[in-house]
Amino acid sequence: MLRSSAVRSAVALTVAACLGTVAPASATGPGTSTSGIGDPYYPDAGNPGYDVSHYDLRLTYRPEDDRLDGTAVLTARSTQRLPRFTLDFLLDAREVRVDGRKAAFTRTGTGGARKLEVTPAVPPAAGRTFTVAVTYGGTPSEAKDGRPSAWHRTADGAVVADEPSSAPWWYPVNDHPRDKATYDVSVSVPAGLQVVGNGLLVSRRTEGGRSRYHWRSARPQAPYLTTLGIGRFDLTTGTTAGGIPVVTAYGKGLGDRRAAATASVGRTAEIIDWESSLFGPYPFEAAGGFVPDADGYGALETQTRPFYAPAMFAGGPFVDVVVHELAHQWFGNSVSVENWRDIWLSEGFATYAQWLWSEKEGTGTARELAAHAYAKHPADDPFWTVLPGDPGAENQFHPAVYQRGAMALQALRERLGDTAFFTVLRQWQTERRHGNGTVQDFVRLTERVSGRPLHDLFATWLFTPARPAAPPSPTAPAAGKPAEPASWQKIEAAREADRGAHRCPKSSSPAPGAR
């Protein structure tokens, strides 16, 4: 192991509020059908008793009073006999059926009783595929689990986009990246409004004064990566060089921010083609992005269709944030964290993608950016006490996870050379496509591909609460600080935008990504 037992124990005892302040999973016995899935940071999140393969959501939304009603049908496979099991959910269930039979259900857990506990009439046996149908309704923006809702009303509808949790505000879910599934999401809205979702638009029809949009995600998707944008949008379509369909959507109320948003998000296909040349084939069936008419500041890598708050484009085009969120389609979305402590595999890598973009654009090499990042933080800066390889729930989206995390990758690149380094990145994607991974899994891969022991490098850059003795790259000047690369300010603004869409540890913003 790369981290000390003392650090490991301290992290394991962290109780965080991001997914609700709750009792440890062992409160009901490890592995029981009502315990959490086993994440050290969020012990109550998810459920280990089943794996969901598909969510079929059929919803109706009223923007005038923010009312959401519908039915969610989950297809799952039990990992054990299930006399009881839980779903993460914050709205009001009216009926629950398991395999077509009515089931008893109740609220359980703390932090707004985010768990819906289900008792089937006939418990599914271990290893069996079963269905759960939940009919429900409520006002998502008013649902609470100890923090404000991840569902936000906008000028003409609503948007949901948040990390590490957003799904329980609008559908019942096994809420952990370890349990990915495919999705069909069908939403009825008043005619004149549109619905933007993940994946491909399967159908759209209008009758009786209402329009129904059906979006489908055909590749495994972590729950927090599901999104909806409801409102008035201008949609554009295109394809990448590889033929991936691209759908981008811009809120009709963006005003003078529309041009900058289009100049940035409109480069999605170009950026995907470039990132594919570095990381391997784009992992999903669709791509794009959406900029709703929403308040706040932030961006999130919602699968196939990242969310961007319009405030980010108030100062003009902002391509760096698009590079960051699209890099997440590989790092974070296709290969997701095994547990939330593995967040470096997502944020450190997306930040490093920005450094590579800067290198391509001639506005600062990755070496120069790494040297500058290292020099900005003196040895006594608390920045160095946060461990990117296991930062703790309270520091899950700390600047060190992004900056020091990217420095770690530059140090690895220096050690291995470009050929082996980029082989590792592509091999990571090939071996774990649509799956999960840990930091230790990545370390083992780098050692296997390179044939070299790398324990010291990862221990230094990811698991030591002190400034490394030497910078990650050999370009630091002999005296004084290195010059700030031209791309630095934009890269840092993109980091802040990405952090803005995460509610860990913040808890008081009125709109997605607000700071």
Coordinates of C-alpha atoms in Angstrom, one line a residue, residues 27-507:
A27 CA -24.7 -0.2 11.6
T28 CA -26.9 -2.8 10.0
G29 CA -24.1 -5.3 9.5
P30 CA -21.6 -5.5 6.6
G31 CA -23.1 -6.9 3.5
T32 CA -26.7 -6.9 4.6
S33 CA -29.4 -5.8 2.2
T34 CA -29.8 -2.4 3.9
S35 CA -26.2 -1.4 4.4
G36 CA -24.3 1.0 2.2
I37 CA -22.2 -0.1 -0.8
G38 CA -19.0 0.2 1.2
D39 CA -17.5 3.6 0.2
P40 CA -15.1 4.8 3.0
Y41 CA -16.1 8.4 2.5
Y42 CA -19.8 7.9 2.2
P43 CA -20.7 4.7 4.1
D44 CA -24.5 5.1 3.6
A45 CA -24.3 5.6 -0.2
G46 CA -25.7 2.9 -2.4
N47 CA -26.5 -0.7 -1.6
P48 CA -24.4 -3.9 -2.0
G49 CA -27.3 -6.3 -2.3
Y50 CA -28.0 -5.8 -6.0
D51 CA -26.5 -4.4 -9.3
V52 CA -28.7 -2.3 -11.5
S53 CA -28.4 -3.0 -15.2
H54 CA -31.0 -0.5 -16.5
Y55 CA -33.2 2.4 -15.4
D56 CA -36.4 3.2 -17.3
L57 CA -37.7 6.5 -16.2
R58 CA -41.1 7.9 -17.5
L59 CA -41.6 11.3 -16.0
T60 CA -43.9 14.4 -16.2
Y61 CA -42.8 17.8 -15.2
R62 CA -44.7 21.0 -14.4
P63 CA -42.4 24.0 -14.4
E64 CA -45.0 26.4 -12.9
D65 CA -44.8 24.7 -9.5
D66 CA -41.7 22.4 -10.1
R67 CA -43.8 19.3 -9.8
L68 CA -42.2 16.0 -11.0
D69 CA -44.3 12.8 -11.2
G70 CA -43.5 9.5 -12.8
T71 CA -42.5 5.8 -12.6
A72 CA -39.0 4.4 -12.5
V73 CA -38.4 0.8 -13.4
L74 CA -35.1 -0.7 -12.3
T75 CA -33.8 -4.0 -13.7
A76 CA -31.3 -5.4 -11.3
R77 CA -29.5 -8.6 -10.3
S78 CA -29.3 -9.6 -6.7
T79 CA -26.0 -10.4 -5.2
Q80 CA -27.7 -12.1 -2.2
R81 CA -31.1 -13.0 -1.0
L82 CA -33.1 -9.8 -0.5
P83 CA -35.7 -9.9 2.2
R84 CA -35.2 -6.1 2.3
F85 CA -33.2 -3.6 0.3
T86 CA -32.8 0.2 0.0
L87 CA -32.8 2.7 -2.8
D88 CA -31.4 6.2 -2.5
F89 CA -34.3 8.6 -3.0
L90 CA -35.7 11.9 -1.7
L91 CA -39.1 12.3 -3.3
D92 CA -42.4 10.7 -2.2
A93 CA -43.1 7.1 -3.3
R94 CA -46.7 6.2 -3.8
E95 CA -46.3 2.6 -4.8
V96 CA -43.5 0.1 -5.1
R97 CA -43.7 -3.2 -6.9
V98 CA -41.0 -5.9 -7.0
D99 CA -41.5 -8.3 -10.0
G100 CA -45.0 -7.0 -10.4
R101 CA -46.1 -7.6 -6.8
K102 CA -46.8 -4.8 -4.4
A103 CA -44.1 -4.3 -1.8
A104 CA -44.0 -2.6 1.5
F105 CA -41.8 0.4 1.8
T106 CA -40.7 3.0 4.3
R107 CA -38.3 5.9 4.8
T108 CA -35.1 5.1 6.7
G109 CA -31.7 6.8 7.3
T110 CA -30.8 10.3 8.5
G111 CA -30.0 13.4 6.5
G112 CA -33.5 13.8 5.2
A113 CA -34.3 10.1 5.2
R114 CA -32.7 9.6 1.9
K115 CA -33.2 5.9 1.9
L116 CA -36.4 4.2 0.6
E117 CA -36.4 0.7 2.3
V118 CA -38.3 -1.9 0.3
T119 CA -39.7 -5.2 1.7
P120 CA -40.7 -7.5 -1.3
A121 CA -43.6 -9.8 -1.0
V122 CA -41.4 -12.5 -2.4
P123 CA -37.7 -11.8 -1.7
P124 CA -35.5 -12.2 -4.8
A125 CA -33.0 -15.1 -4.4
A126 CA -29.3 -14.5 -4.7
G127 CA -28.1 -14.3 -8.3
R128 CA -31.5 -13.5 -9.8
T129 CA -32.6 -10.8 -12.1
F130 CA -35.6 -8.8 -10.8
T131 CA -37.5 -5.6 -11.4
V132 CA -38.5 -2.7 -9.1
A133 CA -41.1 -0.3 -10.2
V134 CA -41.5 2.9 -8.1
T135 CA -44.3 5.3 -8.7
Y136 CA -43.6 8.7 -7.2
G137 CA -43.9 12.5 -7.2
G138 CA -42.8 15.6 -5.4
T139 CA -41.0 18.9 -5.7
P140 CA -37.3 18.2 -6.3
S141 CA -36.0 21.6 -5.5
E142 CA -37.5 21.3 -2.0
A143 CA -36.1 17.9 -1.2
K144 CA -33.5 17.9 1.5
D145 CA -30.8 15.5 2.7
G146 CA -28.9 18.0 4.8
R147 CA -27.9 20.3 2.0
P148 CA -29.7 22.2 -0.8
S149 CA -31.3 20.3 -3.6
A150 CA -29.2 19.2 -6.6
W151 CA -32.3 20.0 -8.7
H152 CA -32.6 23.7 -9.6
R153 CA -35.4 25.8 -11.1
T154 CA -34.3 28.0 -13.9
A155 CA -36.0 30.9 -15.7
D156 CA -37.9 28.6 -18.0
G157 CA -37.6 25.1 -16.4
A158 CA -35.1 23.2 -14.4
V159 CA -31.7 21.6 -14.5
V160 CA -30.0 18.9 -12.4
A161 CA -26.2 18.5 -12.4
D162 CA -24.1 17.8 -9.3
E163 CA -21.3 15.7 -7.9
P164 CA -21.0 13.4 -6.0
S165 CA -24.7 13.0 -5.9
S166 CA -27.7 14.3 -7.9
A167 CA -29.9 11.3 -8.9
P168 CA -31.8 10.9 -5.6
W169 CA -33.5 14.2 -6.2
W170 CA -35.3 12.9 -9.2
Y171 CA -35.3 9.1 -9.3
P172 CA -34.8 6.1 -7.0
V173 CA -31.2 4.8 -7.5
N174 CA -28.3 2.8 -6.2
D175 CA -26.3 5.9 -5.9
H176 CA -22.6 5.0 -6.3
P177 CA -20.3 5.1 -9.3
R178 CA -19.6 1.4 -8.8
D179 CA -23.1 0.5 -9.9
K180 CA -23.3 1.8 -13.5
A181 CA -26.3 1.1 -15.7
T182 CA -27.9 2.0 -19.0
Y183 CA -30.8 4.5 -19.1
D184 CA -34.0 5.3 -20.9
V185 CA -35.3 8.7 -19.8
S186 CA -38.7 9.9 -21.1
V187 CA -39.9 13.3 -19.9
S188 CA -43.2 15.1 -20.7
V189 CA -43.1 19.0 -20.5
P190 CA -45.4 21.8 -21.7
A191 CA -45.2 22.3 -25.5
G192 CA -42.7 24.9 -26.3
L193 CA -40.2 23.6 -23.8
Q194 CA -37.5 21.1 -24.6
V195 CA -35.6 18.4 -22.7
V196 CA -31.9 17.8 -22.9
G197 CA -30.5 14.6 -21.5
N198 CA -27.7 12.0 -21.8
G199 CA -27.0 9.9 -24.9
L200 CA -29.1 9.9 -28.0
L201 CA -32.6 11.4 -28.6
V202 CA -34.7 8.4 -29.4
S203 CA -38.0 10.2 -30.1
R204 CA -39.8 13.5 -29.6
R205 CA -43.5 14.1 -30.1
T206 CA -46.1 16.8 -29.2
E207 CA -49.8 16.3 -28.6
G208 CA -52.4 17.7 -26.3
G209 CA -50.3 20.7 -25.4
R210 CA -47.4 18.7 -24.2
S211 CA -44.1 17.4 -25.6
R212 CA -42.4 14.1 -24.6
Y213 CA -38.7 13.7 -25.1
H214 CA -37.0 10.2 -24.9
W215 CA -33.3 10.1 -24.3
R216 CA -31.3 6.9 -24.2
S217 CA -27.8 6.1 -22.7
A218 CA -26.7 2.9 -24.2
R219 CA -23.4 2.7 -22.4
P220 CA -22.9 2.1 -18.6
Q221 CA -23.4 5.4 -16.7
A222 CA -22.8 6.3 -13.1
P223 CA -25.8 7.8 -11.4
Y224 CA -24.3 11.2 -10.7
L225 CA -23.6 11.6 -14.4
T226 CA -27.3 11.6 -15.3
T227 CA -28.6 15.0 -16.1
L228 CA -31.7 16.9 -17.4
G229 CA -32.1 20.3 -18.8
I230 CA -35.6 21.5 -19.2
G231 CA -36.3 24.9 -20.9
R232 CA -36.1 26.7 -24.2
F233 CA -33.1 25.8 -26.1
D234 CA -31.5 26.3 -29.5
L235 CA -30.1 22.9 -30.6
T236 CA -27.2 22.3 -33.0
T237 CA -26.1 19.0 -34.4
G238 CA -23.0 17.6 -36.0
T239 CA -20.5 14.8 -35.9
T240 CA -16.9 14.2 -34.9
A241 CA -14.4 13.1 -37.5
G242 CA -15.1 9.5 -36.3
G243 CA -18.8 9.9 -36.9
I244 CA -20.0 10.3 -33.3
P245 CA -23.2 12.4 -33.3
V246 CA -22.8 15.7 -31.4
V247 CA -25.7 17.6 -29.9
T248 CA -25.2 21.0 -28.2
A249 CA -28.0 23.1 -26.7
Y250 CA -28.0 26.8 -25.7
G251 CA -30.6 28.4 -23.6
K252 CA -32.6 31.0 -25.5
G253 CA -32.1 33.5 -22.6
L254 CA -28.3 33.5 -22.7
G255 CA -28.2 37.0 -24.3
D256 CA -24.7 38.4 -24.8
R257 CA -23.2 35.2 -23.4
R258 CA -24.5 33.1 -26.3
A259 CA -21.7 34.0 -28.7
A260 CA -18.9 33.0 -26.2
A261 CA -20.7 29.9 -25.2
T262 CA -21.1 28.8 -28.8
A263 CA -17.4 29.6 -29.6
S264 CA -16.4 27.3 -26.7
V265 CA -18.9 24.5 -26.5
G266 CA -19.2 24.6 -30.3
R267 CA -15.6 23.2 -30.4
T268 CA -16.7 19.9 -28.8
A269 CA -16.2 17.7 -31.9
E270 CA -12.7 19.2 -32.5
I271 CA -11.7 18.6 -28.9
I272 CA -13.0 15.0 -28.8
D273 CA -11.1 14.2 -31.9
W274 CA -7.9 15.6 -30.3
E275 CA -8.4 13.8 -27.0
S276 CA -9.2 10.6 -28.8
S277 CA -5.7 10.8 -30.4
L278 CA -4.2 10.8 -26.9
F279 CA -6.4 8.7 -24.8
G280 CA -7.9 6.2 -27.3
P281 CA -11.3 6.0 -29.0
Y282 CA -14.1 8.1 -27.6
P283 CA -16.0 5.7 -25.3
F284 CA -19.6 6.7 -25.8
E285 CA -22.3 6.7 -28.5
A286 CA -22.9 10.4 -28.4
A287 CA -21.3 13.7 -27.4
G288 CA -22.2 17.4 -26.9
G289 CA -22.9 19.8 -24.1
F290 CA -25.6 22.2 -22.9
V291 CA -25.7 25.7 -21.5
P292 CA -29.1 26.3 -19.8
D293 CA -30.5 29.7 -18.9
A294 CA -29.4 29.1 -15.2
D295 CA -27.8 31.1 -12.5
G296 CA -24.5 30.2 -10.8
Y297 CA -21.0 29.3 -12.0
G298 CA -19.8 25.8 -12.7
A299 CA -19.5 22.9 -15.1
L300 CA -19.9 19.1 -14.7
E301 CA -18.9 16.2 -16.9
T302 CA -22.4 14.7 -17.1
Q303 CA -22.0 11.7 -19.5
T304 CA -22.0 12.5 -23.2
R305 CA -23.5 16.0 -22.6
P306 CA -21.6 18.1 -20.0
F307 CA -23.4 20.9 -18.3
Y308 CA -21.9 24.5 -18.4
A309 CA -23.4 27.4 -16.5
P310 CA -23.7 30.5 -18.7
A311 CA -21.8 32.7 -16.2
M312 CA -18.6 31.1 -17.2
F313 CA -18.8 32.7 -20.6
A314 CA -19.4 36.3 -19.3
G315 CA -15.8 37.2 -20.0
G316 CA -15.7 35.6 -23.5
P317 CA -14.9 32.2 -24.9
F318 CA -13.7 29.6 -22.4
V319 CA -12.5 26.6 -24.2
D320 CA -10.4 25.3 -21.3
V321 CA -13.4 24.2 -19.4
V322 CA -14.7 22.3 -22.4
V323 CA -11.4 20.5 -22.6
H324 CA -11.6 19.6 -18.9
E325 CA -15.2 18.3 -19.0
L326 CA -14.7 16.3 -22.2
A327 CA -11.5 14.7 -20.8
H328 CA -13.7 13.4 -18.0
Q329 CA -15.6 11.3 -20.6
W330 CA -12.5 9.1 -20.5
F331 CA -11.3 9.8 -17.0
G332 CA -14.2 9.7 -14.5
N333 CA -17.0 8.6 -16.8
S334 CA -15.8 5.6 -18.9
V335 CA -13.3 4.6 -16.2
S336 CA -15.0 5.7 -13.0
V337 CA -13.7 5.8 -9.4
E338 CA -14.0 2.5 -7.5
N339 CA -14.5 4.6 -4.4
W340 CA -14.7 8.4 -4.0
R341 CA -11.2 8.5 -2.4
D342 CA -9.9 7.6 -5.9
I343 CA -11.0 11.0 -7.2
W344 CA -7.4 11.8 -8.5
L345 CA -8.1 9.3 -11.3
S346 CA -10.8 11.8 -12.5
E347 CA -9.8 15.3 -11.6
G348 CA -6.0 15.1 -11.8
F349 CA -6.3 13.5 -15.3
A350 CA -8.8 16.0 -16.6
T351 CA -6.6 18.9 -15.4
Y352 CA -3.6 17.3 -17.1
A353 CA -5.6 17.1 -20.3
Q354 CA -5.8 20.9 -20.1
W355 CA -2.0 21.1 -19.7
L356 CA -1.7 19.0 -22.8
W357 CA -4.1 21.3 -24.7
S358 CA -2.0 24.3 -23.6
E359 CA 1.0 22.5 -25.0
K360 CA -0.8 21.9 -28.3
E361 CA -2.0 25.5 -28.5
G362 CA 1.5 26.9 -27.8
T363 CA 0.4 28.8 -24.6
G364 CA 2.6 26.8 -22.1
T365 CA 4.0 23.3 -22.1
A366 CA 3.0 20.8 -19.5
R367 CA 6.6 21.1 -18.1
E368 CA 6.2 24.8 -17.7
L369 CA 2.8 24.5 -16.1
A370 CA 4.0 21.8 -13.7
A371 CA 7.0 24.0 -12.7
H372 CA 4.8 27.0 -12.2
A373 CA 2.3 25.1 -10.1
Y374 CA 5.1 23.7 -7.9
A375 CA 6.6 27.1 -7.4
K376 CA 3.3 28.8 -6.5
H377 CA 3.0 26.7 -3.3
P378 CA 5.9 27.1 -0.8
A379 CA 6.8 24.3 1.5
D380 CA 4.7 25.7 4.4
D381 CA 1.6 26.0 2.3
P382 CA -1.2 23.7 3.7
F383 CA -1.8 22.8 0.0
W384 CA 0.8 20.1 0.4
T385 CA -0.9 18.5 3.3
V386 CA -3.8 17.3 1.1
L387 CA -3.1 13.9 -0.4
P388 CA -4.5 13.6 -3.9
G389 CA -4.4 9.8 -3.7
D390 CA -6.7 9.8 -0.7
P391 CA -7.8 13.4 0.1
G392 CA -10.6 12.7 2.5
A393 CA -14.2 13.6 1.8
E394 CA -13.8 17.1 3.1
N395 CA -11.1 17.7 0.5
Q396 CA -12.4 15.6 -2.3
F397 CA -12.4 18.6 -4.7
H398 CA -9.5 20.5 -3.1
P399 CA -7.2 22.4 -5.5
A400 CA -4.4 19.9 -4.6
V401 CA -6.4 17.1 -6.1
Y402 CA -6.4 19.0 -9.4
Q403 CA -3.0 20.8 -9.4
R404 CA -0.8 18.4 -7.4
G405 CA -2.7 15.6 -9.2
A406 CA -1.6 17.0 -12.5
M407 CA 1.9 17.5 -11.2
A408 CA 2.0 13.8 -10.4
L409 CA 1.2 12.9 -13.9
Q410 CA 3.9 15.2 -15.2
A411 CA 6.4 13.5 -12.8
L412 CA 5.3 10.2 -14.2
R413 CA 5.7 11.4 -17.8
E414 CA 9.2 12.6 -17.0
R415 CA 10.1 9.3 -15.5
L416 CA 8.6 7.1 -18.3
G417 CA 9.0 9.2 -21.4
D418 CA 6.2 10.1 -23.8
T419 CA 5.9 6.7 -25.5
A420 CA 5.4 4.7 -22.3
F421 CA 3.4 7.4 -20.6
F422 CA 0.7 7.7 -23.3
T423 CA 0.7 3.9 -23.7
V424 CA -0.3 3.8 -20.0
L425 CA -3.1 6.3 -20.5
R426 CA -4.5 4.4 -23.4
Q427 CA -4.1 1.0 -21.8
W428 CA -6.0 2.3 -18.7
Q429 CA -8.9 3.1 -21.0
T430 CA -8.7 -0.2 -22.9
E431 CA -8.6 -2.4 -19.9
R432 CA -11.2 -0.7 -17.8
R433 CA -13.6 0.8 -20.4
H434 CA -17.1 1.3 -18.9
G435 CA -15.8 0.1 -15.5
N436 CA -14.0 1.4 -12.4
G437 CA -10.6 1.6 -11.0
T438 CA -8.5 2.5 -7.9
V439 CA -5.3 4.5 -7.6
Q440 CA -3.5 1.3 -6.7
D441 CA -4.9 -0.3 -9.9
F442 CA -3.3 2.5 -11.9
V443 CA 0.0 2.2 -10.1
R444 CA 0.1 -1.5 -10.9
L445 CA -0.6 -0.8 -14.6
T446 CA 2.1 1.8 -14.9
E447 CA 4.6 -0.7 -13.3
R448 CA 3.5 -3.5 -15.6
V449 CA 3.6 -1.4 -18.8
S450 CA 6.9 0.3 -18.0
G451 CA 8.6 -2.7 -16.3
R452 CA 9.9 -0.3 -13.6
P453 CA 9.2 0.1 -9.9
L454 CA 7.3 3.4 -9.3
H455 CA 6.3 3.2 -5.7
D456 CA 8.5 6.1 -4.7
L457 CA 7.1 8.4 -7.3
F458 CA 3.4 7.8 -6.4
A459 CA 4.2 7.8 -2.7
T460 CA 5.9 11.2 -3.1
W461 CA 3.3 12.9 -5.2
L462 CA 0.1 11.4 -4.0
F463 CA 0.5 10.2 -0.5
T464 CA 3.1 12.3 1.3
P465 CA 1.7 15.3 3.3
A466 CA 4.6 17.6 2.4
R467 CA 6.1 19.4 -0.6
P468 CA 8.2 17.0 -2.7
A469 CA 11.9 18.0 -2.5
A470 CA 12.2 18.4 -6.3
P471 CA 9.7 19.8 -8.8
P472 CA 7.9 17.4 -11.2
S473 CA 9.8 18.7 -14.2
P474 CA 13.4 19.8 -14.7
T475 CA 12.6 23.2 -16.2
A476 CA 12.5 25.2 -13.0
P477 CA 15.0 28.1 -13.2
A478 CA 18.1 28.0 -10.9
A479 CA 17.0 31.1 -9.1
G480 CA 13.6 32.8 -8.8
K481 CA 10.2 31.6 -9.8
P482 CA 9.4 30.3 -13.3
A483 CA 7.3 32.7 -15.5
E484 CA 3.6 32.1 -15.5
P485 CA 2.5 30.4 -18.7
A486 CA 0.0 32.3 -20.8
S487 CA -2.6 29.5 -20.3
W488 CA -2.4 29.4 -16.5
Q489 CA -5.2 31.8 -15.6
K490 CA -7.7 30.1 -18.0
I491 CA -6.7 26.7 -16.6
E492 CA -7.2 27.8 -13.1
A493 CA -10.6 29.4 -14.0
A494 CA -11.7 26.1 -15.5
R495 CA -10.6 24.3 -12.3
E496 CA -12.7 26.6 -10.3
A497 CA -15.7 26.1 -12.6
D498 CA -15.4 22.3 -12.3
R499 CA -15.1 22.6 -8.5
G500 CA -18.1 24.9 -8.6
A501 CA -20.5 22.1 -9.6
H502 CA -19.5 19.9 -6.7
R503 CA -21.3 20.3 -3.4
C504 CA -18.6 18.7 -1.3
P505 CA -18.0 20.5 1.0
K506 CA -20.1 23.6 0.0
S507 CA -23.8 23.6 0.8

